[in-house]
């Protein structure tokens, strides 16, 4: 068996300790017969000034100060890529800037944590700073989960921010889901904000995909909550679909609440489109009386049903200080009214012409004649409506006669949509359009208002009775 002796005086304490550890490890691996006597081993461990070992062959090599040594061959020692400087460890760098610094230019991850058990691949912990910081010209931190229920990146915080993203020009946090059931960014919170975005001048949260941003609120929370001191709380923008889409299986699809405008719709065609069993329901807040206000023409392609009706204009005698109201004229029929005056000829007769659409629009005519200036007891309708005119006779020559004719609509729409004068309430039996007039509570009101009062809705204070 060959033998060799290593005699050296070591000045650097760090290198002495490291070499002693390597030699002791090497000795432990040798067969008992190849090891030095026990008394010599103890002396070497105490002084590390002279070591005499019997081995199979000679180990040679040299290294650089600061580099941690490694076996470059079966019997040779050289530099590894691990360095130590100022109590800092570096991998791939001679002057590490942190407790552990890893540097390289590979396209693969510089640090890969792979745990085949149920624990974390990489976990960062900090008592006052950031647990993990990723810095890159592209992606600072990338999380990939290959399991069916795993999370690519999971952020958890007892009091502050689970995942924090910051950027000067790009995306603070970017979530990408490639599967049909995946979620790019998922935020969950037991009491605070699942996902919160803050930006002094850009976009706090930006979503791009089939569902750009998906929010789900449980136990009374909000799916998506937008809050702004001066700008827009929630902004939705789409090139071809819905800017903001709200859907609820039991509550309100989109609910807007504000000191100013609750919901504002602006578009090149229709500002707001509403569909449902009741397309639009409007009720004034407590203390106000107007449920709806239109600043232009209003068109109704259907029947208009109302409890009463009137016009409201500036009072012609005092327009600056008063309004003038007149009630509508009501009838159980779909009735049109026409009137005018006519002067009788030398025979005491006159033909009263009507518009050319008169007979096409009306049927079942009624007539009223009144002489002006003198009695005309023989005044009468000499000929009923024929070819859009009728004839008056029996008065004095030159007499002026006031006339009125009514007709019942029989155009195509009126023919197919006759108004039912009386109707059973059906499912609304026991409820009232005006419950107060019959000493009934507000909960007995027909429609959404009565339901809100009956259910004791939390928004009850902002919804007044329709009466």
GROMACS .gro file of C-alpha atoms in nm:
model
  467
    1UNK     CA    1   0.000   0.000   0.000
    2UNK     CA    2   0.137   0.343  -0.095
    3UNK     CA    3   0.169   0.628   0.151
    4UNK     CA    4   0.213   1.005   0.120
    5UNK     CA    5   0.265   1.295   0.360
    6UNK     CA    6   0.107   1.643   0.341
    7UNK     CA    7   0.305   1.895   0.540
    8UNK     CA    8   0.210   2.261   0.524
    9UNK     CA    9   0.181   2.566   0.735
   10UNK     CA   10  -0.148   2.735   0.667
   11UNK     CA   11  -0.181   3.105   0.736
   12UNK     CA   12  -0.541   3.162   0.623
   13UNK     CA   13  -0.775   3.040   0.892
   14UNK     CA   14  -1.064   2.994   0.644
   15UNK     CA   15  -0.865   2.773   0.409
   16UNK     CA   16  -0.727   2.573   0.708
   17UNK     CA   17  -1.077   2.496   0.831
   18UNK     CA   18  -1.208   2.408   0.486
   19UNK     CA   19  -0.913   2.179   0.413
   20UNK     CA   20  -0.948   2.009   0.750
   21UNK     CA   21  -1.312   1.932   0.677
   22UNK     CA   22  -1.229   1.788   0.333
   23UNK     CA   23  -0.946   1.574   0.474
   24UNK     CA   24  -1.155   1.444   0.762
   25UNK     CA   25  -1.431   1.354   0.523
   26UNK     CA   26  -1.182   1.176   0.301
   27UNK     CA   27  -1.030   0.986   0.594
   28UNK     CA   28  -1.371   0.873   0.711
   29UNK     CA   29  -1.434   0.724   0.369
   30UNK     CA   30  -1.112   0.514   0.373
   31UNK     CA   31  -1.101   0.156   0.497
   32UNK     CA   32  -0.999   0.124   0.861
   33UNK     CA   33  -0.666  -0.030   0.763
   34UNK     CA   34  -0.577   0.277   0.553
   35UNK     CA   35  -0.645   0.531   0.828
   36UNK     CA   36  -0.372   0.674   1.052
   37UNK     CA   37  -0.353   0.563   1.416
   38UNK     CA   38  -0.605   0.722   1.647
   39UNK     CA   39  -0.351   0.923   1.843
   40UNK     CA   40  -0.212   1.083   1.527
   41UNK     CA   41  -0.562   1.175   1.406
   42UNK     CA   42  -0.638   1.359   1.731
   43UNK     CA   43  -0.315   1.556   1.708
   44UNK     CA   44  -0.390   1.653   1.353
   45UNK     CA   45  -0.739   1.769   1.440
   46UNK     CA   46  -0.598   1.987   1.713
   47UNK     CA   47  -0.312   2.153   1.525
   48UNK     CA   48  -0.381   2.089   1.155
   49UNK     CA   49  -0.010   2.165   1.104
   50UNK     CA   50   0.096   1.823   0.982
   51UNK     CA   51  -0.119   1.552   0.834
   52UNK     CA   52   0.002   1.206   0.735
   53UNK     CA   53  -0.249   0.984   0.555
   54UNK     CA   54  -0.215   0.659   0.374
   55UNK     CA   55  -0.421   0.658   0.054
   56UNK     CA   56  -0.448   0.470  -0.271
   57UNK     CA   57  -0.283   0.747  -0.470
   58UNK     CA   58  -0.166   1.107  -0.446
   59UNK     CA   59  -0.431   1.392  -0.455
   60UNK     CA   60  -0.308   1.702  -0.634
   61UNK     CA   61  -0.450   2.041  -0.733
   62UNK     CA   62  -0.461   2.413  -0.664
   63UNK     CA   63  -0.728   2.683  -0.628
   64UNK     CA   64  -0.811   3.053  -0.609
   65UNK     CA   65  -0.861   3.248  -0.288
   66UNK     CA   66  -1.232   3.283  -0.215
   67UNK     CA   67  -1.342   2.987  -0.426
   68UNK     CA   68  -1.485   2.679  -0.258
   69UNK     CA   69  -1.288   2.367  -0.366
   70UNK     CA   70  -1.436   2.065  -0.537
   71UNK     CA   71  -1.310   1.730  -0.671
   72UNK     CA   72  -1.229   1.787  -1.040
   73UNK     CA   73  -1.126   1.421  -1.075
   74UNK     CA   74  -1.078   1.105  -0.872
   75UNK     CA   75  -0.749   1.237  -0.723
   76UNK     CA   76  -0.755   1.611  -0.801
   77UNK     CA   77  -0.899   1.926  -0.639
   78UNK     CA   78  -0.980   2.259  -0.809
   79UNK     CA   79  -1.216   2.558  -0.809
   80UNK     CA   80  -1.594   2.520  -0.803
   81UNK     CA   81  -1.836   2.790  -0.921
   82UNK     CA   82  -1.919   2.863  -0.555
   83UNK     CA   83  -1.739   3.159  -0.394
   84UNK     CA   84  -1.735   3.323  -0.053
   85UNK     CA   85  -1.672   3.694   0.002
   86UNK     CA   86  -1.747   3.903   0.312
   87UNK     CA   87  -1.966   3.625   0.457
   88UNK     CA   88  -2.169   3.613   0.134
   89UNK     CA   89  -2.201   3.308  -0.089
   90UNK     CA   90  -2.205   3.338  -0.468
   91UNK     CA   91  -2.279   3.091  -0.745
   92UNK     CA   92  -2.138   3.197  -1.079
   93UNK     CA   93  -2.016   3.533  -0.940
   94UNK     CA   94  -1.692   3.627  -0.757
   95UNK     CA   95  -1.839   3.916  -0.555
   96UNK     CA   96  -2.186   3.819  -0.434
   97UNK     CA   97  -2.410   4.111  -0.326
   98UNK     CA   98  -2.645   3.918  -0.098
   99UNK     CA   99  -2.630   3.630   0.147
  100UNK     CA  100  -2.676   3.404  -0.157
  101UNK     CA  101  -2.632   3.539  -0.511
  102UNK     CA  102  -2.685   3.326  -0.823
  103UNK     CA  103  -2.576   3.465  -1.159
  104UNK     CA  104  -2.575   3.322  -1.508
  105UNK     CA  105  -2.702   3.364  -1.864
  106UNK     CA  106  -2.884   3.037  -1.923
  107UNK     CA  107  -3.230   3.024  -2.077
  108UNK     CA  108  -3.334   2.783  -1.802
  109UNK     CA  109  -3.438   2.903  -1.455
  110UNK     CA  110  -3.143   3.019  -1.243
  111UNK     CA  111  -3.305   2.873  -0.932
  112UNK     CA  112  -3.541   2.579  -0.962
  113UNK     CA  113  -3.724   2.446  -0.661
  114UNK     CA  114  -3.869   2.102  -0.727
  115UNK     CA  115  -4.053   1.932  -0.445
  116UNK     CA  116  -4.202   1.591  -0.522
  117UNK     CA  117  -4.391   1.598  -0.193
  118UNK     CA  118  -4.666   1.834  -0.079
  119UNK     CA  119  -4.440   2.118   0.033
  120UNK     CA  120  -4.330   2.432  -0.152
  121UNK     CA  121  -4.077   2.425  -0.434
  122UNK     CA  122  -3.940   2.767  -0.334
  123UNK     CA  123  -4.042   2.960  -0.025
  124UNK     CA  124  -3.931   3.308   0.067
  125UNK     CA  125  -3.976   3.448   0.417
  126UNK     CA  126  -3.904   3.791   0.558
  127UNK     CA  127  -3.993   3.957   0.887
  128UNK     CA  128  -3.998   4.309   0.747
  129UNK     CA  129  -3.920   4.312   0.374
  130UNK     CA  130  -4.006   4.100   0.071
  131UNK     CA  131  -4.008   3.721   0.089
  132UNK     CA  132  -3.924   3.684  -0.281
  133UNK     CA  133  -3.821   3.956  -0.528
  134UNK     CA  134  -3.792   3.871  -0.896
  135UNK     CA  135  -3.613   4.116  -1.126
  136UNK     CA  136  -3.584   4.067  -1.499
  137UNK     CA  137  -3.608   4.256  -1.826
  138UNK     CA  138  -3.896   4.018  -1.904
  139UNK     CA  139  -4.049   3.810  -1.624
  140UNK     CA  140  -3.928   3.865  -1.268
  141UNK     CA  141  -4.105   3.569  -1.112
  142UNK     CA  142  -4.278   3.292  -1.307
  143UNK     CA  143  -4.494   3.035  -1.139
  144UNK     CA  144  -4.599   2.716  -1.319
  145UNK     CA  145  -4.829   2.453  -1.180
  146UNK     CA  146  -4.878   2.126  -1.365
  147UNK     CA  147  -5.136   1.989  -1.125
  148UNK     CA  148  -5.510   2.013  -1.176
  149UNK     CA  149  -5.569   2.221  -0.862
  150UNK     CA  150  -5.230   2.384  -0.797
  151UNK     CA  151  -5.132   2.751  -0.807
  152UNK     CA  152  -4.860   2.893  -1.028
  153UNK     CA  153  -4.788   3.170  -0.778
  154UNK     CA  154  -4.937   3.177  -0.431
  155UNK     CA  155  -4.911   3.485  -0.214
  156UNK     CA  156  -5.014   3.482   0.151
  157UNK     CA  157  -4.992   3.760   0.404
  158UNK     CA  158  -5.134   3.789   0.753
  159UNK     CA  159  -5.176   4.165   0.739
  160UNK     CA  160  -5.029   4.316   0.422
  161UNK     CA  161  -4.989   4.213   0.055
  162UNK     CA  162  -4.973   3.851  -0.056
  163UNK     CA  163  -4.842   3.926  -0.405
  164UNK     CA  164  -4.718   4.272  -0.498
  165UNK     CA  165  -4.644   4.375  -0.855
  166UNK     CA  166  -4.468   4.699  -0.948
  167UNK     CA  167  -4.371   4.831  -1.291
  168UNK     CA  168  -4.277   5.162  -1.449
  169UNK     CA  169  -4.398   5.084  -1.803
  170UNK     CA  170  -4.515   4.720  -1.827
  171UNK     CA  171  -4.741   4.501  -1.615
  172UNK     CA  172  -4.710   4.483  -1.240
  173UNK     CA  173  -4.879   4.143  -1.225
  174UNK     CA  174  -4.953   3.940  -1.538
  175UNK     CA  175  -5.174   3.633  -1.534
  176UNK     CA  176  -5.207   3.399  -1.831
  177UNK     CA  177  -5.444   3.102  -1.844
  178UNK     CA  178  -5.409   2.877  -2.149
  179UNK     CA  179  -5.683   2.629  -2.058
  180UNK     CA  180  -6.058   2.678  -2.099
  181UNK     CA  181  -6.117   2.657  -1.725
  182UNK     CA  182  -5.807   2.838  -1.601
  183UNK     CA  183  -5.784   3.174  -1.431
  184UNK     CA  184  -5.502   3.414  -1.515
  185UNK     CA  185  -5.506   3.593  -1.181
  186UNK     CA  186  -5.710   3.466  -0.887
  187UNK     CA  187  -5.748   3.665  -0.569
  188UNK     CA  188  -5.905   3.530  -0.252
  189UNK     CA  189  -5.944   3.705   0.079
  190UNK     CA  190  -6.125   3.624   0.401
  191UNK     CA  191  -6.166   3.988   0.500
  192UNK     CA  192  -5.957   4.225   0.284
  193UNK     CA  193  -5.903   4.261  -0.092
  194UNK     CA  194  -5.840   3.950  -0.299
  195UNK     CA  195  -5.675   4.149  -0.577
  196UNK     CA  196  -5.597   4.518  -0.544
  197UNK     CA  197  -5.450   4.737  -0.813
  198UNK     CA  198  -5.306   5.082  -0.753
  199UNK     CA  199  -5.171   5.315  -1.020
  200UNK     CA  200  -5.113   5.692  -0.994
  201UNK     CA  201  -5.154   5.750  -1.366
  202UNK     CA  202  -5.203   5.423  -1.555
  203UNK     CA  203  -5.417   5.111  -1.524
  204UNK     CA  204  -5.438   4.957  -1.179
  205UNK     CA  205  -5.573   4.620  -1.296
  206UNK     CA  206  -5.573   4.520  -1.665
  207UNK     CA  207  -5.738   4.207  -1.791
  208UNK     CA  208  -5.706   4.068  -2.143
  209UNK     CA  209  -5.879   3.749  -2.249
  210UNK     CA  210  -6.216   3.581  -2.294
  211UNK     CA  211  -6.281   3.712  -1.945
  212UNK     CA  212  -6.048   4.007  -1.899
  213UNK     CA  213  -6.116   4.035  -1.527
  214UNK     CA  214  -6.337   3.791  -1.340
  215UNK     CA  215  -6.458   3.875  -0.994
  216UNK     CA  216  -6.658   3.653  -0.762
  217UNK     CA  217  -6.789   3.772  -0.429
  218UNK     CA  218  -6.916   3.537  -0.160
  219UNK     CA  219  -7.095   3.594   0.171
  220UNK     CA  220  -7.221   3.935   0.070
  221UNK     CA  221  -6.895   4.061  -0.081
  222UNK     CA  222  -6.836   4.224  -0.418
  223UNK     CA  223  -6.716   4.032  -0.721
  224UNK     CA  224  -6.536   4.336  -0.858
  225UNK     CA  225  -6.504   4.658  -0.660
  226UNK     CA  226  -6.376   4.979  -0.815
  227UNK     CA  227  -6.297   5.286  -0.609
  228UNK     CA  228  -6.164   5.618  -0.730
  229UNK     CA  229  -6.134   5.954  -0.558
  230UNK     CA  230  -6.158   6.160  -0.878
  231UNK     CA  231  -6.163   5.925  -1.178
  232UNK     CA  232  -6.355   5.615  -1.283
  233UNK     CA  233  -6.418   5.342  -1.026
  234UNK     CA  234  -6.455   5.063  -1.283
  235UNK     CA  235  -6.374   5.116  -1.652
  236UNK     CA  236  -6.472   4.864  -1.916
  237UNK     CA  237  -6.353   4.896  -2.277
  238UNK     CA  238  -6.421   4.661  -2.566
  239UNK     CA  239  -6.369   4.691  -2.937
  240UNK     CA  240  -6.655   4.462  -3.038
  241UNK     CA  241  -6.841   4.336  -2.730
  242UNK     CA  242  -6.956   4.464  -2.390
  243UNK     CA  243  -6.744   4.721  -2.209
  244UNK     CA  244  -6.884   4.610  -1.873
  245UNK     CA  245  -7.103   4.301  -1.835
  246UNK     CA  246  -7.273   4.216  -1.508
  247UNK     CA  247  -7.463   3.897  -1.440
  248UNK     CA  248  -7.627   3.770  -1.124
  249UNK     CA  249  -7.840   3.461  -1.069
  250UNK     CA  250  -8.025   3.610  -0.774
  251UNK     CA  251  -7.923   3.973  -0.721
  252UNK     CA  252  -7.834   4.270  -0.940
  253UNK     CA  253  -7.629   4.231  -1.257
  254UNK     CA  254  -7.487   4.584  -1.243
  255UNK     CA  255  -7.549   4.812  -0.946
  256UNK     CA  256  -7.439   5.174  -0.955
  257UNK     CA  257  -7.445   5.395  -0.647
  258UNK     CA  258  -7.322   5.752  -0.632
  259UNK     CA  259  -7.391   6.098  -0.497
  260UNK     CA  260  -7.416   6.205  -0.860
  261UNK     CA  261  -7.508   5.957  -1.136
  262UNK     CA  262  -7.553   5.594  -1.032
  263UNK     CA  263  -7.522   5.444  -1.382
  264UNK     CA  264  -7.424   5.648  -1.688
  265UNK     CA  265  -7.450   5.510  -2.039
  266UNK     CA  266  -7.311   5.687  -2.343
  267UNK     CA  267  -7.287   5.547  -2.695
  268UNK     CA  268  -7.315   5.626  -3.062
  269UNK     CA  269  -7.650   5.443  -3.079
  270UNK     CA  270  -7.823   5.348  -2.751
  271UNK     CA  271  -7.693   5.484  -2.422
  272UNK     CA  272  -7.872   5.219  -2.215
  273UNK     CA  273  -8.055   4.905  -2.331
  274UNK     CA  274  -8.264   4.718  -2.076
  275UNK     CA  275  -8.446   4.387  -2.125
  276UNK     CA  276  -8.646   4.181  -1.882
  277UNK     CA  277  -8.992   4.115  -1.749
  278UNK     CA  278  -8.968   4.487  -1.668
  279UNK     CA  279  -8.717   4.648  -1.903
  280UNK     CA  280  -8.654   4.954  -1.690
  281UNK     CA  281  -8.781   5.019  -1.340
  282UNK     CA  282  -8.718   5.363  -1.192
  283UNK     CA  283  -8.813   5.491  -0.848
  284UNK     CA  284  -8.715   5.821  -0.688
  285UNK     CA  285  -8.506   5.833  -0.372
  286UNK     CA  286  -8.668   5.949  -0.050
  287UNK     CA  287  -8.757   6.317  -0.068
  288UNK     CA  288  -8.780   6.337  -0.449
  289UNK     CA  289  -9.081   6.289  -0.674
  290UNK     CA  290  -8.951   6.220  -1.026
  291UNK     CA  291  -8.892   5.858  -1.124
  292UNK     CA  292  -8.788   5.944  -1.481
  293UNK     CA  293  -8.678   6.255  -1.667
  294UNK     CA  294  -8.632   6.271  -2.045
  295UNK     CA  295  -8.463   6.572  -2.200
  296UNK     CA  296  -8.590   6.510  -2.553
  297UNK     CA  297  -8.852   6.330  -2.759
  298UNK     CA  298  -8.987   6.003  -2.626
  299UNK     CA  299  -9.115   5.725  -2.852
  300UNK     CA  300  -9.316   5.430  -2.724
  301UNK     CA  301  -9.368   5.134  -2.958
  302UNK     CA  302  -9.648   4.990  -2.755
  303UNK     CA  303  -9.926   5.088  -2.519
  304UNK     CA  304  -9.870   5.362  -2.260
  305UNK     CA  305 -10.042   5.281  -1.930
  306UNK     CA  306 -10.052   5.543  -1.654
  307UNK     CA  307 -10.240   5.631  -1.339
  308UNK     CA  308 -10.295   5.987  -1.463
  309UNK     CA  309 -10.151   6.227  -1.715
  310UNK     CA  310 -10.104   6.599  -1.777
  311UNK     CA  311  -9.895   6.855  -1.955
  312UNK     CA  312  -9.663   7.089  -1.766
  313UNK     CA  313  -9.559   7.421  -1.919
  314UNK     CA  314  -9.434   7.759  -1.809
  315UNK     CA  315  -9.742   7.954  -1.703
  316UNK     CA  316  -9.829   8.190  -1.993
  317UNK     CA  317  -9.924   8.471  -1.752
  318UNK     CA  318  -9.622   8.432  -1.521
  319UNK     CA  319  -9.366   8.210  -1.699
  320UNK     CA  320  -9.075   8.304  -1.473
  321UNK     CA  321  -9.249   8.206  -1.148
  322UNK     CA  322  -9.523   7.950  -1.219
  323UNK     CA  323  -9.608   7.628  -1.405
  324UNK     CA  324  -9.943   7.542  -1.567
  325UNK     CA  325 -10.086   7.187  -1.569
  326UNK     CA  326 -10.374   7.039  -1.768
  327UNK     CA  327 -10.500   6.681  -1.742
  328UNK     CA  328 -10.524   6.449  -2.037
  329UNK     CA  329 -10.866   6.363  -2.183
  330UNK     CA  330 -10.934   5.993  -2.118
  331UNK     CA  331 -11.170   5.757  -2.297
  332UNK     CA  332 -11.243   5.382  -2.288
  333UNK     CA  333 -11.198   5.388  -2.667
  334UNK     CA  334 -10.893   5.454  -2.880
  335UNK     CA  335 -11.053   5.785  -2.980
  336UNK     CA  336 -10.931   6.072  -3.200
  337UNK     CA  337 -11.088   6.421  -3.181
  338UNK     CA  338 -11.111   6.674  -3.468
  339UNK     CA  339 -11.279   7.016  -3.459
  340UNK     CA  340 -11.296   7.352  -3.636
  341UNK     CA  341 -11.529   7.621  -3.772
  342UNK     CA  342 -11.703   7.665  -4.109
  343UNK     CA  343 -11.914   7.948  -4.268
  344UNK     CA  344 -12.248   7.855  -4.429
  345UNK     CA  345 -12.317   7.954  -4.793
  346UNK     CA  346 -12.624   8.134  -4.932
  347UNK     CA  347 -12.827   7.816  -4.888
  348UNK     CA  348 -12.730   7.786  -4.522
  349UNK     CA  349 -12.509   7.483  -4.602
  350UNK     CA  350 -12.136   7.393  -4.591
  351UNK     CA  351 -11.910   7.098  -4.673
  352UNK     CA  352 -11.650   7.025  -4.404
  353UNK     CA  353 -11.337   6.858  -4.549
  354UNK     CA  354 -11.118   6.622  -4.342
  355UNK     CA  355 -10.755   6.511  -4.396
  356UNK     CA  356 -10.700   6.255  -4.671
  357UNK     CA  357 -10.596   5.989  -4.414
  358UNK     CA  358 -10.911   6.039  -4.205
  359UNK     CA  359 -11.119   5.742  -4.317
  360UNK     CA  360 -10.815   5.511  -4.328
  361UNK     CA  361 -10.743   5.594  -3.962
  362UNK     CA  362 -11.093   5.626  -3.813
  363UNK     CA  363 -11.435   5.466  -3.795
  364UNK     CA  364 -11.757   5.502  -3.587
  365UNK     CA  365 -11.786   5.882  -3.623
  366UNK     CA  366 -11.965   6.117  -3.380
  367UNK     CA  367 -12.066   6.480  -3.463
  368UNK     CA  368 -12.123   6.802  -3.266
  369UNK     CA  369 -12.249   7.132  -3.419
  370UNK     CA  370 -12.283   7.471  -3.246
  371UNK     CA  371 -12.408   7.793  -3.411
  372UNK     CA  372 -12.207   8.108  -3.337
  373UNK     CA  373 -12.373   8.454  -3.308
  374UNK     CA  374 -12.739   8.350  -3.321
  375UNK     CA  375 -12.966   8.051  -3.250
  376UNK     CA  376 -12.991   7.786  -3.524
  377UNK     CA  377 -13.252   7.536  -3.407
  378UNK     CA  378 -13.264   7.365  -3.749
  379UNK     CA  379 -12.890   7.316  -3.782
  380UNK     CA  380 -12.804   6.952  -3.860
  381UNK     CA  381 -12.562   6.712  -4.032
  382UNK     CA  382 -12.704   6.683  -4.380
  383UNK     CA  383 -12.459   6.415  -4.497
  384UNK     CA  384 -12.245   6.180  -4.287
  385UNK     CA  385 -11.875   6.125  -4.346
  386UNK     CA  386 -11.816   6.018  -4.706
  387UNK     CA  387 -11.485   6.030  -4.893
  388UNK     CA  388 -11.327   6.223  -4.606
  389UNK     CA  389 -11.594   6.499  -4.578
  390UNK     CA  390 -11.937   6.561  -4.427
  391UNK     CA  391 -12.209   6.824  -4.496
  392UNK     CA  392 -12.381   7.076  -4.262
  393UNK     CA  393 -12.721   7.240  -4.341
  394UNK     CA  394 -13.022   7.416  -4.178
  395UNK     CA  395 -12.854   7.742  -4.078
  396UNK     CA  396 -12.874   8.103  -4.199
  397UNK     CA  397 -12.659   8.223  -4.489
  398UNK     CA  398 -12.321   8.355  -4.368
  399UNK     CA  399 -12.357   8.196  -4.023
  400UNK     CA  400 -12.037   8.060  -3.856
  401UNK     CA  401 -12.067   7.708  -3.717
  402UNK     CA  402 -11.831   7.534  -3.471
  403UNK     CA  403 -11.804   7.160  -3.536
  404UNK     CA  404 -11.645   6.857  -3.367
  405UNK     CA  405 -11.599   6.504  -3.499
  406UNK     CA  406 -11.460   6.203  -3.314
  407UNK     CA  407 -11.348   5.872  -3.459
  408UNK     CA  408 -11.229   5.539  -3.321
  409UNK     CA  409 -10.890   5.423  -3.452
  410UNK     CA  410 -10.891   5.121  -3.682
  411UNK     CA  411 -10.537   5.136  -3.818
  412UNK     CA  412 -10.325   4.817  -3.822
  413UNK     CA  413 -10.171   4.865  -3.477
  414UNK     CA  414 -10.498   4.963  -3.308
  415UNK     CA  415 -10.675   4.671  -3.474
  416UNK     CA  416 -10.424   4.421  -3.326
  417UNK     CA  417 -10.383   4.590  -2.986
  418UNK     CA  418 -10.724   4.690  -2.860
  419UNK     CA  419 -10.723   4.821  -2.503
  420UNK     CA  420 -10.903   4.597  -2.254
  421UNK     CA  421 -11.121   4.833  -2.051
  422UNK     CA  422 -11.147   4.589  -1.758
  423UNK     CA  423 -10.894   4.321  -1.657
  424UNK     CA  424 -10.861   4.074  -1.372
  425UNK     CA  425 -10.542   4.125  -1.162
  426UNK     CA  426 -10.445   3.758  -1.179
  427UNK     CA  427 -10.110   3.704  -1.003
  428UNK     CA  428 -10.125   4.061  -0.872
  429UNK     CA  429 -10.451   3.995  -0.691
  430UNK     CA  430 -10.440   4.152  -0.345
  431UNK     CA  431 -10.184   4.418  -0.452
  432UNK     CA  432 -10.247   4.779  -0.549
  433UNK     CA  433 -10.109   5.043  -0.783
  434UNK     CA  434 -10.189   5.298  -0.512
  435UNK     CA  435 -10.201   5.109  -0.179
  436UNK     CA  436 -10.212   5.427   0.031
  437UNK     CA  437 -10.549   5.520  -0.125
  438UNK     CA  438 -10.699   5.200   0.016
  439UNK     CA  439 -10.523   5.218   0.357
  440UNK     CA  440 -10.286   4.937   0.260
  441UNK     CA  441  -9.912   4.921   0.352
  442UNK     CA  442  -9.634   4.996   0.103
  443UNK     CA  443  -9.552   4.629   0.081
  444UNK     CA  444  -9.886   4.579  -0.097
  445UNK     CA  445  -9.768   4.784  -0.395
  446UNK     CA  446  -9.766   4.614  -0.736
  447UNK     CA  447  -9.423   4.566  -0.891
  448UNK     CA  448  -9.061   4.592  -0.771
  449UNK     CA  449  -9.131   4.861  -0.511
  450UNK     CA  450  -9.373   4.644  -0.315
  451UNK     CA  451  -9.133   4.349  -0.328
  452UNK     CA  452  -8.848   4.560  -0.193
  453UNK     CA  453  -9.055   4.676   0.100
  454UNK     CA  454  -9.193   4.328   0.163
  455UNK     CA  455  -8.842   4.173   0.162
  456UNK     CA  456  -8.701   4.447   0.384
  457UNK     CA  457  -8.422   4.510   0.135
  458UNK     CA  458  -8.104   4.671   0.279
  459UNK     CA  459  -8.136   4.932   0.004
  460UNK     CA  460  -8.484   5.025   0.118
  461UNK     CA  461  -8.386   5.374   0.227
  462UNK     CA  462  -8.280   5.454  -0.129
  463UNK     CA  463  -8.602   5.329  -0.289
  464UNK     CA  464  -8.920   5.524  -0.243
  465UNK     CA  465  -9.274   5.405  -0.298
  466UNK     CA  466  -9.398   5.451  -0.651
  467UNK     CA  467  -9.691   5.645  -0.509
   0.00000   0.00000   0.00000
